[in-house]
GROMACS .gro file of C-alpha atoms in nm:
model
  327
    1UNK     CA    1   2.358   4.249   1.247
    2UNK     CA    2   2.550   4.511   1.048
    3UNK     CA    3   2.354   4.828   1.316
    4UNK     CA    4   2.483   4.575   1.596
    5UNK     CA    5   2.808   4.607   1.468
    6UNK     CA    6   2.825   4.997   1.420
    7UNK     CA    7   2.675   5.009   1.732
    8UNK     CA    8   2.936   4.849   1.932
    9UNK     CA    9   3.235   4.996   1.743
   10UNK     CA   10   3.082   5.335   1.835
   11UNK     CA   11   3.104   5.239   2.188
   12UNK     CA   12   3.479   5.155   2.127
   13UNK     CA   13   3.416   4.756   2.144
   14UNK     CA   14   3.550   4.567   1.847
   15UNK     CA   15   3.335   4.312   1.714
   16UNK     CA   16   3.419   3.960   1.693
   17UNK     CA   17   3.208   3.773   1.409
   18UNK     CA   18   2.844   3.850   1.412
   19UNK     CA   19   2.724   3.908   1.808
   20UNK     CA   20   3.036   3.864   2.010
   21UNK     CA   21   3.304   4.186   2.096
   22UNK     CA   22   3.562   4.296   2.325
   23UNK     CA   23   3.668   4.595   2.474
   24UNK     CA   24   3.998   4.660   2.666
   25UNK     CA   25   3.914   4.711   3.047
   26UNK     CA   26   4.065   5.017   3.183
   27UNK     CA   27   4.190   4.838   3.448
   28UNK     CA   28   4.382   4.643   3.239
   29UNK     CA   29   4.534   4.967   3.058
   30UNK     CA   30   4.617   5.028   3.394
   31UNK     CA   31   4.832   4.719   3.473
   32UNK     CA   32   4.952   4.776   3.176
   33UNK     CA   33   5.175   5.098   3.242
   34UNK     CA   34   5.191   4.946   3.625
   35UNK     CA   35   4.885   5.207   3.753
   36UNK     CA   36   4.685   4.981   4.001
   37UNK     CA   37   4.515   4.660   3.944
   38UNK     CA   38   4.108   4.556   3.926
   39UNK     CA   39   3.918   4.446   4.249
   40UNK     CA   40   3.978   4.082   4.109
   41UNK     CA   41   4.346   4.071   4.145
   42UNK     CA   42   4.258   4.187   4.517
   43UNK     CA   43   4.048   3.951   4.584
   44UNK     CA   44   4.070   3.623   4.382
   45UNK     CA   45   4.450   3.653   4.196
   46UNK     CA   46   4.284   3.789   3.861
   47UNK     CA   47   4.598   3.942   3.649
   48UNK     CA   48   4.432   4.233   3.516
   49UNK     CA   49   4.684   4.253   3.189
   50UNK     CA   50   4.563   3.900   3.134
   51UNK     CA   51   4.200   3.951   3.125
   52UNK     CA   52   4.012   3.954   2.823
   53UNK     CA   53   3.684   4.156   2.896
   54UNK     CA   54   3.421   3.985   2.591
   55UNK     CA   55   3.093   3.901   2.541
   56UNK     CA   56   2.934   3.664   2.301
   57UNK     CA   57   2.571   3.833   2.284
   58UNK     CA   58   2.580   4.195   2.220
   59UNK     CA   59   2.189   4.162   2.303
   60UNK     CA   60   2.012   4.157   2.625
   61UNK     CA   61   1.670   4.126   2.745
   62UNK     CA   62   1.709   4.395   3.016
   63UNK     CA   63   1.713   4.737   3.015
   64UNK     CA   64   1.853   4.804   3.309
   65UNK     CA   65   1.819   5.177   3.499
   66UNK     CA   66   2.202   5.216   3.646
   67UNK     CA   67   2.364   4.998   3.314
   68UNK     CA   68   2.675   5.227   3.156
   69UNK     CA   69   2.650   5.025   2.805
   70UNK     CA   70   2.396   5.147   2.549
   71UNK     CA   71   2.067   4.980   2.635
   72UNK     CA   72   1.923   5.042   2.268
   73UNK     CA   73   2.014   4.724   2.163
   74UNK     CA   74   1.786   4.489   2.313
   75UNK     CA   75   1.589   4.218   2.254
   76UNK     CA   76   1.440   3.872   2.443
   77UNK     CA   77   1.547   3.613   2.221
   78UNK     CA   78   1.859   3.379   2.169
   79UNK     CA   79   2.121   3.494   1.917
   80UNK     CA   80   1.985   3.307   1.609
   81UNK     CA   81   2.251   3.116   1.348
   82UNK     CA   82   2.561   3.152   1.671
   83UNK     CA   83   2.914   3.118   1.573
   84UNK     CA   84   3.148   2.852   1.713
   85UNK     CA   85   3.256   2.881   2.003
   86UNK     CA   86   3.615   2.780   1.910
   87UNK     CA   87   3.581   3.089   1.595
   88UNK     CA   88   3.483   3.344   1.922
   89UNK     CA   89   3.738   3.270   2.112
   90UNK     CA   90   4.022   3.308   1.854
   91UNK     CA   91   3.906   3.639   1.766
   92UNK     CA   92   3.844   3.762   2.045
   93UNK     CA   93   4.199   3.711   2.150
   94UNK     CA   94   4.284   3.855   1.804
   95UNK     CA   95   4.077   4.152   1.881
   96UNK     CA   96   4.271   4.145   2.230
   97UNK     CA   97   4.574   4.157   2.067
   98UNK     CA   98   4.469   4.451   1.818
   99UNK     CA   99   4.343   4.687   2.058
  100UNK     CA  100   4.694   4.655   2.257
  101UNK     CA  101   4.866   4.771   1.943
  102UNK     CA  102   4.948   5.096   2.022
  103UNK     CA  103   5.081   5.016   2.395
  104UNK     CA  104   5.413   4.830   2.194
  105UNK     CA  105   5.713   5.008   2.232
  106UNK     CA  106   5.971   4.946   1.905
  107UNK     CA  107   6.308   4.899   2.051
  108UNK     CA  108   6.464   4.971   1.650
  109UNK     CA  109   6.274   5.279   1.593
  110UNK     CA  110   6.470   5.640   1.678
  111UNK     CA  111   6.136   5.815   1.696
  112UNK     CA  112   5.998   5.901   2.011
  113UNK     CA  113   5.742   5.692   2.201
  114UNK     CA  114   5.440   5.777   2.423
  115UNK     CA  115   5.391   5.453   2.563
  116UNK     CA  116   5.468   5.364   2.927
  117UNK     CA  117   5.364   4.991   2.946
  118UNK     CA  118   5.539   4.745   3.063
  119UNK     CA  119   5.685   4.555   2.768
  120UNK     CA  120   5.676   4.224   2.980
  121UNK     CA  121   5.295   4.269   3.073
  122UNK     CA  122   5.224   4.366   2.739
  123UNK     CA  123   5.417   3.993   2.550
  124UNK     CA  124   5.203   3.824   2.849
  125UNK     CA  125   4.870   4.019   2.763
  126UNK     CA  126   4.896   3.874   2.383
  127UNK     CA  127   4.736   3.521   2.549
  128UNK     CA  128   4.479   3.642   2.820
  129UNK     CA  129   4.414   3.369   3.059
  130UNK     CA  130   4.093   3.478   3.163
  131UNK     CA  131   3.781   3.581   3.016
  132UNK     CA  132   3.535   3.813   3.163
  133UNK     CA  133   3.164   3.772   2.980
  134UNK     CA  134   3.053   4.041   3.120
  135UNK     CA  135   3.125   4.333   2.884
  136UNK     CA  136   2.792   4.389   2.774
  137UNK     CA  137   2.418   4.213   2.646
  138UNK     CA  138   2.326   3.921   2.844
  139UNK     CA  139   2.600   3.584   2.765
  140UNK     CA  140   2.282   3.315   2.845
  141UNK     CA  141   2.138   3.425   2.518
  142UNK     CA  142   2.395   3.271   2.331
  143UNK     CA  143   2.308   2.906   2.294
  144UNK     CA  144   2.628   2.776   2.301
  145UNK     CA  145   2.729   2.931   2.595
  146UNK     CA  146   2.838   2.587   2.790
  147UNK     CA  147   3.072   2.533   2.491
  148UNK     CA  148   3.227   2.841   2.506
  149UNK     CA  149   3.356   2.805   2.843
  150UNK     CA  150   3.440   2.465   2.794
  151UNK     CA  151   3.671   2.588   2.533
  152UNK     CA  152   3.838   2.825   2.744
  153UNK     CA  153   3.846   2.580   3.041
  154UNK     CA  154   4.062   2.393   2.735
  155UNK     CA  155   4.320   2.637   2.688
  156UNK     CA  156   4.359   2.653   3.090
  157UNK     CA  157   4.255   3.006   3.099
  158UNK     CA  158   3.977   3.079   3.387
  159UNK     CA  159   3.598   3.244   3.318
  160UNK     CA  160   3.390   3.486   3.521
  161UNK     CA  161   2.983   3.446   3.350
  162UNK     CA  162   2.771   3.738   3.445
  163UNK     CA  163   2.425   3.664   3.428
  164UNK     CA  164   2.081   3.848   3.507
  165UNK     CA  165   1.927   3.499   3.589
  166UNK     CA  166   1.632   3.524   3.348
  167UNK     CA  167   1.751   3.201   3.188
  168UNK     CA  168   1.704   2.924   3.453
  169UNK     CA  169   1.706   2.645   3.210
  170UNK     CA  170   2.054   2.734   3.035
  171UNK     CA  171   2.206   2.757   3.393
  172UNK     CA  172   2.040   2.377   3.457
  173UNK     CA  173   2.277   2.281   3.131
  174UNK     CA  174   2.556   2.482   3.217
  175UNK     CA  175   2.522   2.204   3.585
  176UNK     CA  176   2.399   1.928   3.385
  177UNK     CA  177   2.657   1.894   3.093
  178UNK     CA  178   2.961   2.044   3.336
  179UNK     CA  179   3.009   2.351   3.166
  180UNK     CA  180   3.007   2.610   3.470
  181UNK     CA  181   3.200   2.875   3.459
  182UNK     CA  182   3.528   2.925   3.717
  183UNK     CA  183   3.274   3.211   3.866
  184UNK     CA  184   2.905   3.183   3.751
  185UNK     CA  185   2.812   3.532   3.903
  186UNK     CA  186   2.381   3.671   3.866
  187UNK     CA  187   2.305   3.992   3.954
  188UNK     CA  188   2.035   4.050   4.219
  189UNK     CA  189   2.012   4.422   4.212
  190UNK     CA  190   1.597   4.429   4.322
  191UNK     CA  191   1.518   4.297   4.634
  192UNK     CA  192   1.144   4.225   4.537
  193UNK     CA  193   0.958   4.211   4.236
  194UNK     CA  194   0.805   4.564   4.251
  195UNK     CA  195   1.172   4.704   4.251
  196UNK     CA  196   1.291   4.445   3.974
  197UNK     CA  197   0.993   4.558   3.744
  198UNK     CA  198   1.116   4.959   3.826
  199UNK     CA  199   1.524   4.867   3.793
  200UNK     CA  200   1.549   4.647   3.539
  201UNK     CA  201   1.238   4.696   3.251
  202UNK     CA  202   1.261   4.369   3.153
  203UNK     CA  203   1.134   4.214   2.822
  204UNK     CA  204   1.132   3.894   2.940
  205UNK     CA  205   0.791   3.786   3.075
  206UNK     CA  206   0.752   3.695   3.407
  207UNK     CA  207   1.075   3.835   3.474
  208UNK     CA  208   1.120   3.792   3.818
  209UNK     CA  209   1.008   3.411   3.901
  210UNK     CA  210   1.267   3.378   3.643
  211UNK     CA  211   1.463   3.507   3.868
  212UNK     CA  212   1.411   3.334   4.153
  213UNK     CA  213   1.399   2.967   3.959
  214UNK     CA  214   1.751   3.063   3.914
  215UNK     CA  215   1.819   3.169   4.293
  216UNK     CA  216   1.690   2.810   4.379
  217UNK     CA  217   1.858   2.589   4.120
  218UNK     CA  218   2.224   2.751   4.171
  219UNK     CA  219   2.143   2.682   4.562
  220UNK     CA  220   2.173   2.333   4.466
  221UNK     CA  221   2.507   2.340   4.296
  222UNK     CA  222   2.761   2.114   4.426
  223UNK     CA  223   3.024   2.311   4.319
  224UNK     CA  224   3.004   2.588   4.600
  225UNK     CA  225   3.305   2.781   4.498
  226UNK     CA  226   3.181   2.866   4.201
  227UNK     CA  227   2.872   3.061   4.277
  228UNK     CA  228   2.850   3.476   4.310
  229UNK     CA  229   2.570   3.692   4.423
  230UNK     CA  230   2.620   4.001   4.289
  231UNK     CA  231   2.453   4.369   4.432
  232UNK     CA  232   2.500   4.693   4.245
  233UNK     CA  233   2.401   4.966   4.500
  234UNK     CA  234   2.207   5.268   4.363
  235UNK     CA  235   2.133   5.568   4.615
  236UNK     CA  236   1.777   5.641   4.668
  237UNK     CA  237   1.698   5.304   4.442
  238UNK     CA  238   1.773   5.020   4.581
  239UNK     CA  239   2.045   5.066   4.869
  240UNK     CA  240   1.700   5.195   5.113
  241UNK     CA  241   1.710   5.007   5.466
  242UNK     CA  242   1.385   4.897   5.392
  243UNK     CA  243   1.504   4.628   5.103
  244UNK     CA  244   1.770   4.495   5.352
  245UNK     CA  245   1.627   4.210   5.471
  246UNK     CA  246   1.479   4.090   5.177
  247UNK     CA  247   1.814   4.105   5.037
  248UNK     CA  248   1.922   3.882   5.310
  249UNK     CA  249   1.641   3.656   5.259
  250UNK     CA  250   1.736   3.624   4.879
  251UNK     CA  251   2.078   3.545   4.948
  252UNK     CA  252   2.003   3.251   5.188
  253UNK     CA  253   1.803   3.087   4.950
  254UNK     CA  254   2.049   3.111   4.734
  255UNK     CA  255   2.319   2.992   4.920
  256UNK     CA  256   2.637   3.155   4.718
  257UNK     CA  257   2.965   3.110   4.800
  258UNK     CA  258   3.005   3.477   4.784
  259UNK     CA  259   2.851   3.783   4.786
  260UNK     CA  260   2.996   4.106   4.621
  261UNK     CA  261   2.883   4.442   4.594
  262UNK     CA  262   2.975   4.746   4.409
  263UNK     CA  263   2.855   5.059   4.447
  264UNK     CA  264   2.709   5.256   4.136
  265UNK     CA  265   2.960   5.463   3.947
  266UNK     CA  266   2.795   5.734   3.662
  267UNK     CA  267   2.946   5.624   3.411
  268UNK     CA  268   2.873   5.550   3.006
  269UNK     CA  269   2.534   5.568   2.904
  270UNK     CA  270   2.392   5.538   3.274
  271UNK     CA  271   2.488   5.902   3.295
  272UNK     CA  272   2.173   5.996   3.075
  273UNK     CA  273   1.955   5.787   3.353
  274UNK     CA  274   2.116   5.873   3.657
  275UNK     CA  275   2.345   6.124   3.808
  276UNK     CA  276   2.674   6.144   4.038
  277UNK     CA  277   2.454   6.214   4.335
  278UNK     CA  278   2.370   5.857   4.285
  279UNK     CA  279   2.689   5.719   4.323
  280UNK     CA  280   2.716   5.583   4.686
  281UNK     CA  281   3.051   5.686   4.930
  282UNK     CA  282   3.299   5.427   5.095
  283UNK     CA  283   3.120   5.503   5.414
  284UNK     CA  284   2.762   5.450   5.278
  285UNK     CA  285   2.878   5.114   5.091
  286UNK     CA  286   3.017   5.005   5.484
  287UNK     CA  287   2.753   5.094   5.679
  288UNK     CA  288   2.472   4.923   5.439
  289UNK     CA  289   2.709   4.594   5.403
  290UNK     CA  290   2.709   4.571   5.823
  291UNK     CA  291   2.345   4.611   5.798
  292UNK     CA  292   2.325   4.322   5.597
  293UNK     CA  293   2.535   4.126   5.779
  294UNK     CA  294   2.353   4.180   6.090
  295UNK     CA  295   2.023   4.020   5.846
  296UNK     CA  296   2.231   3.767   5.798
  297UNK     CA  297   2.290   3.689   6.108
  298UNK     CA  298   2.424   3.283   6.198
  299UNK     CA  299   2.467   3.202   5.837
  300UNK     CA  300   2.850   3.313   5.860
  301UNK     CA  301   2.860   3.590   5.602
  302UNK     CA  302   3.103   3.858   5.709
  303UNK     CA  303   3.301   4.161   5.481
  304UNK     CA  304   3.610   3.989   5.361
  305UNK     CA  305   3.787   4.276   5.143
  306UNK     CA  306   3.719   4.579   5.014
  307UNK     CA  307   3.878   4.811   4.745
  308UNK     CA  308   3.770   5.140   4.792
  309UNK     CA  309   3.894   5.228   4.473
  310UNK     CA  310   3.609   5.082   4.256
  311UNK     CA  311   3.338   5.045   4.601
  312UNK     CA  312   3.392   4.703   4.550
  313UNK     CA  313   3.328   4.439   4.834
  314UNK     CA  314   3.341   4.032   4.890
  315UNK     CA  315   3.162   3.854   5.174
  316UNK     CA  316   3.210   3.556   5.231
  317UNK     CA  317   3.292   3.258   5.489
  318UNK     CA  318   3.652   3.192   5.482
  319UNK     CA  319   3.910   3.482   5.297
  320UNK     CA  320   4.190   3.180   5.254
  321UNK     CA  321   3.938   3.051   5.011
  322UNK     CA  322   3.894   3.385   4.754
  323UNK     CA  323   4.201   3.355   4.591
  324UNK     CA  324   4.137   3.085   4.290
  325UNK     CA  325   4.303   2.771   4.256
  326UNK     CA  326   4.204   2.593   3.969
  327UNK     CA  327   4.016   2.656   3.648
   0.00000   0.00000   0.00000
């Protein structure tokens, strides 16, 4: 655990505990000194000073071709002897709460200060009311995963799960014992199991009917709001006309609520793997998402919003219904 922990301080994450960390987006550094806000905020009311960007499993069992975090770390099994959920959550919001440190301004002291954050957005950012596992590793591998977000469904603060769906039986417990997330997003980025064996170098066996056990279970969760399918476009990898329509095909047997999809930035350690010329333009990100939605023709998909910013996009059925309501 200790190389886990250098590891992830070297990538400017603090640790929380043994296998949990944070990191502070830099979209909320952004918000911050009033620069711009994430795609969230734009699309579902996410306050991007609020957001705590964790995860409680530094590990995953993907090594994924277009991932910016340090892919080293891997491994396919469940973080063994987990902390409490409760002992995460308090330090990751103490971690929170150290890496904002240097964004306080000290209205007493005659020296002069750099920082141009807002001092009202900063007291607010000291109790993040939503969590983000998505910051690196895979969260399912943590086996109290359902507990974590029923903790921070206690302290009325919202949660976003990102998921490769290689874990179909923790997402039946997260249904069975009520423990979904606000947003219980899995990333399709493959269209076929070729592709997924190419993209993602999985060391999970039988990777992709993992995959699609998940697709079928979350199809029949009651709880449609909650559900994301989530496309990371990759030029020359996976954003090819060909993989369109099995794209499509994936996405009506999973039935999500909605679909987003970024487009690839070269960023982190993905810029080892892959280079700018990968990175797809607004225009290319438009014209493959009407493409799609002509494949998904008379199941009532259609572009939402867009932020051009970050080549992020929602589809969905209904835009009155992005914007979240309730935890």
């Amino acid at each position: 655990m200790s190389k886990a922990r250098k590891r992830v301080r070297k990538e400017t994450y603090e640790p929380v505990l043994n296998h949990s960390a944070v990191q502070l987006c830099n979209w909320t550094k952004k918000s911050l000194k009033d620069e711009g806000e994430c795609f969230k905020n734009k699309f579902y009311g996410i306050e991007s000073h609020r957001c705590c960007q964790m995860t409680c499993s530094i590990f995953c069992n993907n090594r994924c071709i277009h991932c910016w975090r340090d892919i080293s770390n891997a491994q396919d099994k469940m973080v063994e002897n987990p902390d409490a959920p409760r002992d995460i959550l308090d330090g990751a919001v103490k971690a929170q709460q150290k890496l904002l440190t240097g964004f306080k301004i000290d209205p007493k002291s005659k020296r002069k200060q750099l920082s141009k954050a807002n001092q009202k957005k900063l007291k607010e950012a000291q109790t993040p009311n939503q969590f983000a596992l998505s910051l690196t590793g895979e969260p399912t591998l943590y086996p109290k995963v359902g507990e974590l977000i029923q903790e921070i469904r206690k302290r009325n603060a919202t949660s976003f799960l990102v998921t490769n769906g290689l874990q179909p039986k923790v997402i039946k417990k997260l249904i069975k014992d009520n423990n979904l997330p606000t947003r219980l997003y899995f990333s399709v980025n493959s269209s076929n199991k070729k592709e997924h064996t190419k993209f993602h170098r999985s060391l999970k066996k039988n990777a992709w009917k993992r995959l699609i056990q998940t697709l079928k279970i979350i199809s029949k969760i009651k709880q449609k709001n909650k559900t994301v399918f989530r496309i990371n476009l990759v030029k020359d990898l996976n954003m090819d006309d060909k993989f369109i329509k099995e794209f499509a095909k994936l996405i009506k047997m999973s039935k999500p609520f909605i679909i987003e999809i970024k487009g690839f930035m070269s960023v982190g350690f993905a810029r080892e793997r892959l280079g700018y010329e990968k990175m797809p333009t607004h225009e290319e990100m438009l014209n493959w998402i009407k493409k799609l939605e002509q494949a998904l023709n008379k199941t009532g998909y259609k572009l939402l919003d867009e932020y051009e910013r970050s080549r992020a996009y929602v589809l969905g059925k209904d835009k009155s219904e992005l914007m979240i309501k309730e935890i």
